[in-house]
Structure formats: structure tokens, C-alpha cells
Amino acid sequence: PRGNRKVMAMEQILAYIETHLDEPMTNRQLAELAGYSEYHFLRLFKEYTNMMCMRYISKRRLIRTAWDIEEGGAGVSVFL
């Protein structure tokens, strides 16, 4: 069913985001990876996460940075 494709695409994008947090990302790039137009991707992403895509990425970066600081990590970089 179509719903499964959307869920799979969003899960793959979320996994991609997690493994590439140190790299710059764009909505267009993520939309292409998911196989959707940028407009449709952004609508699906917000529906799936209840958050705009770039806001989600910023939040994940901040959370990871806070975790790294708490754990005494060095070489922390943040893209906002």
C-alpha cells in the first residue's frame, strides 16, 4: 500500500539524517533521496514528525551536541 511507502521513505530519511548530522543538508537533497518533490516531501515530513524538516535537523544536532558535551566529547561541531 501507498502508506507503507511513505513510512519507509520517512524512516530512511530519518536514518540518513542521523548518520549525516555533521554534514550540510538541504530540503531538496532529502526530497530527492526520498523520491518526492520538495513540496510533497516537506508536507510528508511534517505530517510524520510533527516538525518542519530543518527544525528537526537543528534539534537533532543540538541534542547530539548536548550529549557529546555531557559525555566530555571533544571536537563538537554544529550546523544551524
XYZ file of C-alpha atoms in Angstrom:
80
model
C 0.000 0.000 0.000
C 0.970 3.613 -0.554
C 1.076 4.392 3.159
C 3.837 1.841 3.660
C 5.987 3.527 1.008
C 5.647 6.866 2.803
C 6.529 5.345 6.161
C 9.530 3.546 4.681
C 10.707 6.709 2.933
C 10.422 8.756 6.124
C 12.206 6.104 8.199
C 15.030 6.013 5.638
C 15.292 9.801 5.670
C 15.387 9.916 9.470
C 18.154 7.298 9.462
C 20.021 9.281 6.797
C 19.727 12.459 8.859
C 21.076 10.712 11.959
C 24.122 9.351 10.137
C 24.862 12.637 8.338
C 24.259 15.198 11.090
C 27.780 16.599 10.676
C 27.123 17.396 7.018
C 25.117 20.217 5.473
C 21.710 19.055 4.186
C 19.009 20.707 2.155
C 15.311 20.047 1.817
C 15.831 19.437 -1.890
C 18.563 16.860 -1.277
C 16.447 14.957 1.244
C 13.398 15.118 -1.023
C 15.411 13.599 -3.869
C 16.654 10.822 -1.589
C 13.072 10.099 -0.539
C 11.848 10.137 -4.142
C 9.390 13.006 -3.726
C 9.111 16.584 -4.913
C 10.408 19.059 -2.356
C 6.890 20.336 -1.663
C 5.438 16.857 -1.152
C 8.426 15.737 0.916
C 8.127 18.698 3.288
C 4.423 18.063 3.741
C 5.035 14.347 4.447
C 7.946 15.075 6.767
C 5.882 17.465 8.882
C 2.986 15.007 8.940
C 5.328 12.200 10.056
C 7.431 14.103 12.635
C 5.107 16.982 13.547
C 8.045 19.290 12.813
C 9.476 21.137 9.828
C 12.475 19.325 8.329
C 15.225 21.869 9.020
C 13.873 22.442 12.527
C 14.035 18.690 13.138
C 17.644 18.562 11.902
C 18.648 21.543 14.073
C 17.019 19.940 17.094
C 18.768 16.606 16.491
C 22.124 18.406 16.145
C 21.577 20.324 19.376
C 20.562 17.187 21.247
C 23.589 15.319 19.991
C 25.875 18.239 20.828
C 24.463 18.409 24.350
C 25.009 14.662 24.687
C 28.613 14.993 23.453
C 29.288 17.807 25.922
C 27.745 15.840 28.772
C 29.877 12.834 27.868
C 33.016 15.006 27.678
C 33.286 14.748 23.903
C 35.690 16.957 22.021
C 35.546 18.362 18.526
C 31.871 19.252 18.667
C 30.534 20.988 15.567
C 27.052 22.362 14.990
C 25.377 23.407 11.753
C 22.436 25.728 12.355
